[in-house]
Coordinates of C-alpha atoms and ligand atoms in Angstrom, one line a residue:
M498 CA -7.7 27.7 4.7
L499 CA -4.8 26.8 2.5
R500 CA -1.1 27.0 3.6
C501 CA 2.0 27.0 1.5
I502 CA 4.3 24.2 2.8
D503 CA 7.4 26.2 1.9
C504 CA 6.9 29.8 2.8
G505 CA 3.7 29.4 5.1
G506 CA 1.7 31.8 2.9
E507 CA -2.0 31.4 3.6
F508 CA -5.0 31.7 1.1
Q509 CA -8.7 31.3 0.9
P510 CA -9.5 28.3 -1.4
G511 CA -9.7 28.8 -5.0
A512 CA -8.9 27.6 -8.5
F513 CA -5.1 27.6 -7.9
Y514 CA -2.9 24.8 -6.9
R515 CA 0.6 26.5 -5.9
C516 CA 1.5 29.3 -3.6
E517 CA 1.0 32.6 -5.3
K518 CA 4.1 33.8 -3.6
C519 CA 6.7 31.1 -3.9
S520 CA 5.0 28.5 -6.1
G521 CA 5.2 26.0 -3.3
L522 CA 2.5 23.1 -2.7
L523 CA -0.5 23.9 -0.6
D524 CA -2.0 22.1 2.2
V525 CA -5.5 22.3 3.5
V526 CA -5.1 23.3 7.2
P527 CA -7.9 21.9 9.5
D528 CA -8.9 23.7 12.6
I529 CA -7.7 21.0 15.0
E530 CA -8.9 22.8 18.3
G531 CA -12.5 23.2 16.7
L532 CA -12.6 19.7 15.5
K533 CA -11.7 18.3 19.0
E534 CA -15.3 19.5 20.0
K535 CA -17.1 18.1 17.0
V536 CA -15.6 14.6 16.0
S537 CA -15.0 11.4 17.9
R538 CA -14.6 7.8 17.1
E539 CA -18.3 7.4 18.2
L540 CA -19.4 9.9 15.7
F541 CA -17.6 8.2 12.8
D542 CA -18.9 4.7 14.1
S543 CA -22.4 5.8 14.2
R544 CA -22.3 6.8 10.6
L545 CA -21.2 3.3 9.5
G546 CA -23.8 1.8 7.0
S547 CA -25.8 5.0 7.0
R548 CA -28.5 5.6 4.4
E549 CA -28.4 9.5 5.0
F550 CA -26.5 11.3 2.3
P551 CA -23.4 11.7 2.2
Y552 CA -22.5 9.7 5.2
G553 CA -22.7 6.1 3.6
S554 CA -19.6 7.1 1.7
G555 CA -16.3 6.0 3.1
I556 CA -15.1 9.4 2.5
W557 CA -17.9 11.6 3.7
R558 CA -18.4 9.7 6.6
F559 CA -15.3 11.7 7.9
R560 CA -16.7 14.7 6.4
E561 CA -15.4 17.3 9.0
L562 CA -11.9 16.1 8.5
I563 CA -12.2 16.1 4.6
H564 CA -14.0 19.1 3.3
P565 CA -15.9 21.1 5.9
L566 CA -16.8 23.8 3.7
V567 CA -18.7 22.0 0.9
E568 CA -22.5 21.9 1.1
D569 CA -24.5 19.0 0.5
K570 CA -26.0 20.2 -2.9
N571 CA -22.3 20.4 -4.3
I572 CA -21.2 16.9 -3.1
V573 CA -20.6 14.4 -5.9
S574 CA -20.6 10.9 -4.6
R575 CA -21.1 7.6 -5.9
P576 CA -20.6 6.6 -3.1
E577 CA -16.9 5.6 -2.6
G578 CA -14.8 3.8 -0.1
N579 CA -16.1 1.2 2.4
T580 CA -13.4 -1.1 0.7
N581 CA -12.7 -4.5 2.3
L582 CA -9.9 -5.8 4.4
Y583 CA -8.4 -9.4 3.3
S584 CA -6.1 -11.8 4.9
H585 CA -5.2 -15.0 3.2
G586 CA -2.5 -17.8 4.0
K587 CA -1.0 -17.5 0.7
V588 CA -0.1 -13.8 1.3
S589 CA 1.2 -14.5 4.7
E590 CA 3.2 -17.4 3.8
Y591 CA 4.7 -15.5 0.6
S592 CA 5.4 -12.3 2.6
G593 CA 6.7 -14.1 5.8
I594 CA 4.3 -11.7 7.8
K595 CA 1.6 -13.5 9.9
D596 CA -0.7 -10.6 10.4
I597 CA -0.9 -9.1 7.0
V598 CA -4.0 -7.6 5.7
L599 CA -4.8 -6.1 2.3
K600 CA -7.1 -3.0 2.0
H601 CA -8.6 -3.3 -1.5
E602 CA -9.0 0.1 -3.1
G603 CA -9.7 -1.4 -6.3
E604 CA -13.4 -2.0 -4.7
N605 CA -14.0 1.8 -5.5
P606 CA -16.6 2.7 -8.1
S607 CA -14.3 3.4 -11.0
G608 CA -12.0 0.6 -9.7
S609 CA -9.1 2.5 -7.9
F610 CA -8.3 4.6 -4.9
K611 CA -8.6 7.6 -7.0
D612 CA -12.3 8.1 -6.3
R613 CA -11.3 9.1 -2.8
G614 CA -9.9 12.2 -4.0
M615 CA -11.9 12.7 -6.9
S616 CA -15.1 12.9 -5.1
P617 CA -14.0 16.1 -2.9
G618 CA -12.1 17.2 -5.9
I619 CA -15.1 17.5 -8.3
S620 CA -17.2 18.9 -5.5
E621 CA -14.9 21.6 -5.1
A622 CA -14.9 22.1 -8.6
K623 CA -18.8 22.4 -8.5
R624 CA -18.5 24.7 -5.4
L625 CA -16.2 26.9 -7.5
D626 CA -18.5 26.7 -10.5
M627 CA -15.8 25.5 -12.8
G628 CA -17.1 24.4 -16.3
T629 CA -14.1 22.0 -17.3
V630 CA -11.8 19.7 -15.4
A631 CA -8.4 18.4 -16.4
C632 CA -5.7 16.0 -15.3
A633 CA -2.7 14.2 -16.5
S634 CA -2.7 10.4 -15.8
T635 CA -1.1 7.0 -16.2
G636 CA -4.7 5.9 -16.3
N637 CA -6.6 5.6 -13.0
T638 CA -7.0 9.3 -12.4
S639 CA -8.4 9.8 -15.9
A640 CA -10.9 7.0 -15.4
S641 CA -12.1 8.3 -12.2
M642 CA -12.1 12.1 -13.1
A643 CA -14.1 11.1 -16.3
A644 CA -16.7 9.3 -14.3
Y645 CA -17.2 11.9 -11.7
A646 CA -17.2 14.9 -14.0
S647 CA -19.9 13.2 -16.1
L648 CA -21.9 12.5 -13.0
A649 CA -21.7 16.3 -12.1
G650 CA -22.4 17.4 -15.6
I651 CA -18.7 19.0 -15.9
K652 CA -16.8 18.7 -19.1
S653 CA -13.4 16.8 -18.6
V654 CA -10.0 16.8 -20.5
V655 CA -7.4 14.2 -19.8
F656 CA -3.8 14.2 -20.8
I657 CA -2.5 10.6 -21.2
P658 CA 1.0 9.3 -22.4
E659 CA 0.4 7.8 -25.6
G660 CA 0.5 4.1 -25.8
M661 CA 1.6 3.9 -22.2
I662 CA -1.8 3.3 -20.1
A663 CA -3.4 0.0 -19.6
F664 CA -6.5 -0.6 -21.9
G665 CA -9.1 -1.0 -19.0
K666 CA -8.2 2.5 -18.0
L667 CA -8.2 4.1 -21.5
S668 CA -11.6 2.3 -22.2
Q669 CA -13.1 4.0 -19.1
A670 CA -11.9 7.4 -20.0
L671 CA -13.4 7.2 -23.4
A672 CA -16.7 5.6 -22.3
Y673 CA -17.2 8.0 -19.5
G674 CA -17.1 10.9 -22.0
A675 CA -13.7 12.6 -21.3
K676 CA -12.0 14.4 -24.1
V677 CA -9.1 12.2 -24.4
L678 CA -5.7 13.8 -25.4
Q679 CA -3.0 11.2 -26.1
I680 CA 0.5 13.1 -25.6
K681 CA 3.4 12.1 -27.5
G682 CA 5.6 12.0 -24.4
N683 CA 5.6 10.2 -21.0
F684 CA 3.5 11.2 -17.9
D685 CA 5.9 13.8 -16.6
R686 CA 5.5 15.5 -19.7
A687 CA 1.7 15.2 -19.8
M688 CA 1.9 16.5 -16.0
G689 CA 3.9 19.8 -17.2
L690 CA 1.5 20.3 -19.9
V691 CA -1.8 20.0 -18.0
Q692 CA -0.5 22.6 -15.5
E693 CA 0.3 25.0 -18.2
S694 CA -3.0 24.4 -20.2
S695 CA -5.1 24.6 -17.1
K696 CA -3.8 28.0 -16.2
E697 CA -4.1 29.3 -19.7
L698 CA -7.5 27.7 -20.5
G699 CA -9.5 28.2 -17.3
M700 CA -9.7 24.3 -16.6
Y701 CA -9.8 23.1 -12.8
L702 CA -6.7 20.7 -12.3
L703 CA -7.6 17.6 -10.7
N704 CA -4.3 15.7 -10.2
S705 CA -3.1 15.3 -6.6
I706 CA -1.3 18.8 -6.8
N707 CA -4.8 19.8 -5.9
P708 CA -4.9 19.7 -2.2
W709 CA -8.5 18.5 -2.0
R710 CA -7.4 15.2 -3.8
I711 CA -5.1 14.6 -0.8
E712 CA -7.9 15.5 1.6
G713 CA -10.2 12.8 0.1
Q714 CA -7.3 10.3 0.1
K715 CA -6.7 10.7 3.7
S716 CA -10.0 8.6 4.3
I717 CA -8.1 5.5 3.2
V718 CA -6.2 5.6 6.5
F719 CA -9.2 6.9 8.4
E720 CA -11.2 3.9 7.2
L721 CA -8.6 1.5 7.6
I722 CA -8.0 2.3 11.2
Q723 CA -11.7 2.5 12.0
Q724 CA -12.1 -1.0 10.4
L725 CA -9.4 -2.4 12.9
G726 CA -11.3 -1.0 15.9
W727 CA -9.2 2.3 16.1
N728 CA -6.3 -0.1 16.8
P729 CA -3.5 1.1 14.1
P730 CA -1.2 -1.4 12.5
D731 CA 2.4 -1.2 13.0
W732 CA 3.0 -0.7 9.2
I733 CA 1.1 0.9 6.4
V734 CA 2.6 -0.3 3.0
V735 CA 1.7 1.7 0.0
P736 CA 2.7 1.8 -3.8
A737 CA 4.4 5.0 -4.8
G738 CA 4.3 6.9 -7.9
N739 CA 3.3 10.6 -7.9
L740 CA 3.3 10.3 -4.1
G741 CA -0.2 11.7 -3.6
N742 CA -1.1 8.8 -1.3
S743 CA 2.0 8.7 0.7
S744 CA 1.6 12.4 1.2
A745 CA -2.2 11.9 2.3
F746 CA -1.5 9.0 4.7
G747 CA 1.1 11.2 6.4
K748 CA -1.4 14.1 7.0
A749 CA -4.1 11.7 8.0
L750 CA -2.1 10.1 10.7
R751 CA -0.9 13.5 12.0
E752 CA -4.4 14.8 12.2
L753 CA -5.7 11.5 13.9
K754 CA -2.9 11.8 16.5
E755 CA -3.5 15.5 17.0
L756 CA -7.3 14.9 17.6
G757 CA -6.6 12.2 19.9
L758 CA -8.2 9.5 17.7
I759 CA -5.3 7.3 17.8
D760 CA -2.5 6.7 20.5
K761 CA 0.2 5.2 18.1
V762 CA 1.2 6.3 14.6
P763 CA 2.1 3.5 12.5
R764 CA 5.0 3.5 10.1
I765 CA 4.4 4.4 6.3
A766 CA 6.4 2.4 3.8
S767 CA 6.3 3.9 0.3
V768 CA 7.3 1.4 -2.4
Q769 CA 8.5 2.4 -5.8
A770 CA 9.3 0.4 -8.9
E771 CA 13.0 -0.1 -9.5
G772 CA 12.9 1.6 -12.6
A773 CA 10.8 4.6 -11.4
N774 CA 12.5 5.2 -8.1
P775 CA 13.4 9.0 -7.8
F776 CA 11.9 9.1 -4.3
Y777 CA 13.8 5.9 -3.1
R778 CA 16.9 7.3 -4.4
M779 CA 16.5 10.7 -2.6
W780 CA 15.6 8.9 0.8
K781 CA 18.4 6.5 0.4
G782 CA 21.1 9.1 -0.6
E783 CA 19.5 11.3 2.2
E784 CA 19.4 14.1 -0.5
D785 CA 17.3 17.3 0.1
V786 CA 16.0 17.7 -3.4
L787 CA 14.4 15.2 -5.7
E788 CA 16.3 14.3 -8.9
S789 CA 13.9 13.0 -11.7
V790 CA 14.7 9.8 -13.6
K791 CA 13.5 8.5 -16.9
P792 CA 10.9 6.0 -15.7
E793 CA 10.7 2.4 -17.1
T794 CA 8.3 -0.2 -15.4
I795 CA 5.8 -2.9 -16.1
A796 CA 3.5 -1.1 -13.6
S797 CA 2.4 1.5 -15.8
A798 CA 0.4 3.3 -13.1
I799 CA 3.6 4.2 -11.3
K800 CA 5.7 4.9 -14.2
I801 CA 6.5 8.2 -13.1
G802 CA 10.1 10.0 -12.9
N803 CA 9.4 13.3 -11.4
P804 CA 6.6 12.9 -8.8
I805 CA 4.9 16.1 -7.8
S806 CA 4.2 15.6 -4.2
W807 CA 7.8 14.5 -3.1
K808 CA 8.1 17.2 -0.5
K809 CA 4.6 16.3 1.3
A810 CA 5.7 12.6 0.9
M811 CA 9.1 13.0 2.4
R812 CA 7.3 14.9 5.5
A813 CA 4.9 12.0 5.9
I814 CA 8.0 9.5 5.9
K815 CA 9.7 11.6 8.4
F816 CA 6.5 12.2 10.6
S817 CA 5.7 8.5 10.9
N818 CA 9.5 7.1 11.2
G819 CA 8.7 5.5 7.7
V820 CA 10.8 4.1 5.1
V821 CA 11.1 4.0 1.4
E822 CA 11.6 0.9 -0.7
E823 CA 12.1 -0.2 -4.3
V824 CA 11.0 -3.4 -5.9
S825 CA 12.0 -4.9 -9.3
D826 CA 9.2 -5.8 -12.0
Q827 CA 9.9 -9.4 -11.3
E828 CA 9.0 -9.0 -7.7
I829 CA 5.9 -7.0 -8.4
M830 CA 4.4 -9.6 -10.9
D831 CA 5.4 -12.5 -8.5
A832 CA 3.5 -10.7 -5.6
K833 CA 0.7 -10.0 -8.1
A834 CA 0.3 -13.5 -8.9
I835 CA 0.1 -14.5 -5.2
I836 CA -2.5 -11.8 -4.5
D837 CA -4.5 -12.9 -7.5
A838 CA -4.3 -16.8 -6.7
S839 CA -5.6 -16.0 -3.3
G840 CA -8.7 -14.5 -5.0
I841 CA -8.2 -11.0 -4.1
G842 CA -6.6 -9.8 -7.4
C843 CA -5.1 -6.5 -8.4
E844 CA -3.4 -4.4 -10.9
P845 CA 0.5 -4.7 -11.3
A846 CA 1.4 -1.3 -9.3
S847 CA -0.9 -2.3 -6.4
A848 CA 1.3 -5.5 -5.8
A849 CA 4.2 -3.3 -5.1
S850 CA 3.0 -2.9 -1.5
V851 CA 3.0 -6.7 -0.8
A852 CA 6.4 -7.1 -2.7
G853 CA 7.7 -4.2 -0.7
A854 CA 6.5 -5.8 2.6
K855 CA 8.1 -8.9 1.8
K856 CA 11.4 -7.2 1.0
L857 CA 11.3 -5.2 4.3
L858 CA 10.7 -8.4 6.1
D859 CA 13.7 -10.1 4.6
A860 CA 15.9 -6.9 5.3
G861 CA 14.7 -7.1 8.9
V862 CA 13.1 -3.7 8.8
I863 CA 9.6 -5.3 9.3
D864 CA 9.6 -7.9 12.2
G865 CA 7.4 -11.0 11.2
K866 CA 5.2 -10.4 14.3
E867 CA 4.2 -6.9 13.4
K868 CA 0.8 -6.1 11.9
V869 CA 1.1 -4.9 8.5
A870 CA -1.6 -3.2 6.3
C871 CA -1.0 -3.2 2.6
I872 CA -2.9 -1.0 0.4
I873 CA -4.1 -2.6 -2.8
T874 CA -4.7 0.4 -5.0
G875 CA -6.3 -0.9 -8.2
N876 CA -8.6 -3.7 -9.7
I877 CA -7.3 -6.6 -11.4
L878 CA -9.4 -5.9 -14.5
K879 CA -7.7 -2.7 -15.1
D880 CA -4.9 -4.3 -16.9
P881 CA -5.7 -7.8 -18.4
D882 CA -2.9 -7.8 -20.8
A883 CA -0.3 -7.7 -18.0
T884 CA -2.1 -10.6 -16.2
I885 CA -2.6 -12.8 -19.4
N886 CA 0.9 -12.2 -20.7
Y887 CA 2.5 -13.2 -17.5
H888 CA 0.5 -16.5 -17.5
L889 CA 1.4 -17.1 -21.1
G890 CA 5.2 -16.2 -20.3
K891 CA 5.2 -13.3 -22.8
L892 CA 6.3 -10.6 -20.5
E893 CA 9.9 -9.7 -21.6
G894 CA 12.4 -10.1 -18.7
I895 CA 9.9 -11.7 -16.5
Q896 CA 10.0 -15.2 -15.2
P897 CA 6.4 -16.5 -14.9
K898 CA 7.2 -18.3 -11.6
F899 CA 3.6 -18.9 -10.7
S900 CA 1.9 -19.2 -14.1
N901 CA -1.4 -20.8 -14.6
K902 CA -1.7 -21.5 -18.5
P903 CA -4.9 -22.3 -20.3
V904 CA -4.9 -25.6 -22.1
V905 CA -6.4 -26.4 -25.4
I906 CA -8.1 -29.9 -25.7
D907 CA -10.3 -31.7 -28.1
A908 CA -14.1 -31.5 -27.5
D909 CA -14.7 -35.0 -25.9
L910 CA -14.9 -36.5 -22.5
E911 CA -11.7 -38.5 -22.6
S912 CA -9.7 -35.2 -23.2
V913 CA -11.4 -33.3 -20.3
R914 CA -10.7 -36.4 -18.0
K915 CA -7.0 -36.2 -18.9
A916 CA -6.8 -32.3 -18.7
V917 CA -8.5 -32.4 -15.2
S918 CA -6.5 -35.3 -13.7
G919 CA -3.3 -33.9 -15.2
Ligands
LIG435 N1 -1.4 2.5 -7.7 C1 -2.2 2.8 -8.7 C2 -3.1 1.7 -9.2 C3 -2.4 4.1 -9.3 O1 -3.1 4.3 -10.3 C4 -1.3 5.1 -9.0 C5 -1.3 6.4 -9.3 C6 -0.3 4.7 -7.8 C7 -0.3 3.2 -7.3 C8 0.6 5.6 -7.4 O2 -0.2 6.6 -6.4 O3 0.5 8.7 -7.2 O4 -0.4 8.6 -5.0 O5 1.8 7.6 -5.3 N2 -1.9 6.6 -10.5 C9 -1.8 8.0 -11.0 C10 -2.7 8.1 -12.2 C11 -0.6 8.8 -11.1 O6 -2.6 9.1 -13.0 O7 -3.8 7.4 -12.2 P1 0.5 8.0 -6.1

């Protein structure tokens, strides 16, 4: 069942994304009492490494908590999830947090966490027999949707802000066979247009306004806590753009707590880029309504001025006694350089989590002795331009503090000797 977060109106699932009475966002409502009889830590642990479809997936392992309605024949899975946790001395030293782990969602099949929501989203499109799916995107959603739609034999149309998405992501959307519409406007304009067009043209909308996307993204938290032996960290720190993940994390934690699968609720820290910070401003100003901003940041994935899920995300922050932080492009690129040089690697937006954790430690909000899990949302190969231009010192307004420049040498042994010893 779907329930409106504003007026409480209830609906059976279908191809709509807002309350038919008041236009509020919709939640998938789990049957917590029924689920208490069905799920347990042991059940989810018994499915780890399973070869039985679809349980090998890090989403569908938690199937009862993700999409209990969908039958096996409609599940489209690559399979996703099962992403690793990393810790590294460099990241600890940089952030000042001894026990900091990075969960690398860039290890998903299309290179970002989006696959977690896209698998149940496309499965639902199949269940509803939709012929075409659509999304607006800063890049990763479009790459993921294009891949899953082609896998399912469904047509896909993506709306992207022209000239504003990273090349790796654009190349994926084209290669996987989506119809790519480059909008002369930013992401927020594309988001408005895709909602209007989906309604008019009967396309199934797969942005995180679609509640099944949120259901899938809950599995980041389920899997993280399972990997930690069901001992939640003190903090989960996540980059924040359209606020789908922040919303999903709060819902995941609430459900785990209500089901008795965790005793303690970690605090969520949502981290925005300074130039695209409407949620941070709202939280800081203790305002009731989000005021949009004109977004500007090097982290193109989170260059969003009017995030659609702000109400759900605020509910998540309040439920988890969380915080919202902002970080500059310089802080993002410095943190990225550290994550990259640790051999882990990520795209710029992902590094907002580590940059945010460091800032919260410096501000005394996070204690250096607490356990902190930072979500790394996208793969390093998504945005090679940002990485190379950082190391070459070609990013406007960014000091390449940790740059590692290539050297050009003559093709002889003596030059190699000099370069290596130098
Ligand atoms: N990190 C990356 C790598 C992303 O691609 C996104 C969102 C976010 C963080 C922010 O997550 O929206 O849940 O708060 N990318 C979307 C896209 C908007 O179209 O690919 P959020």
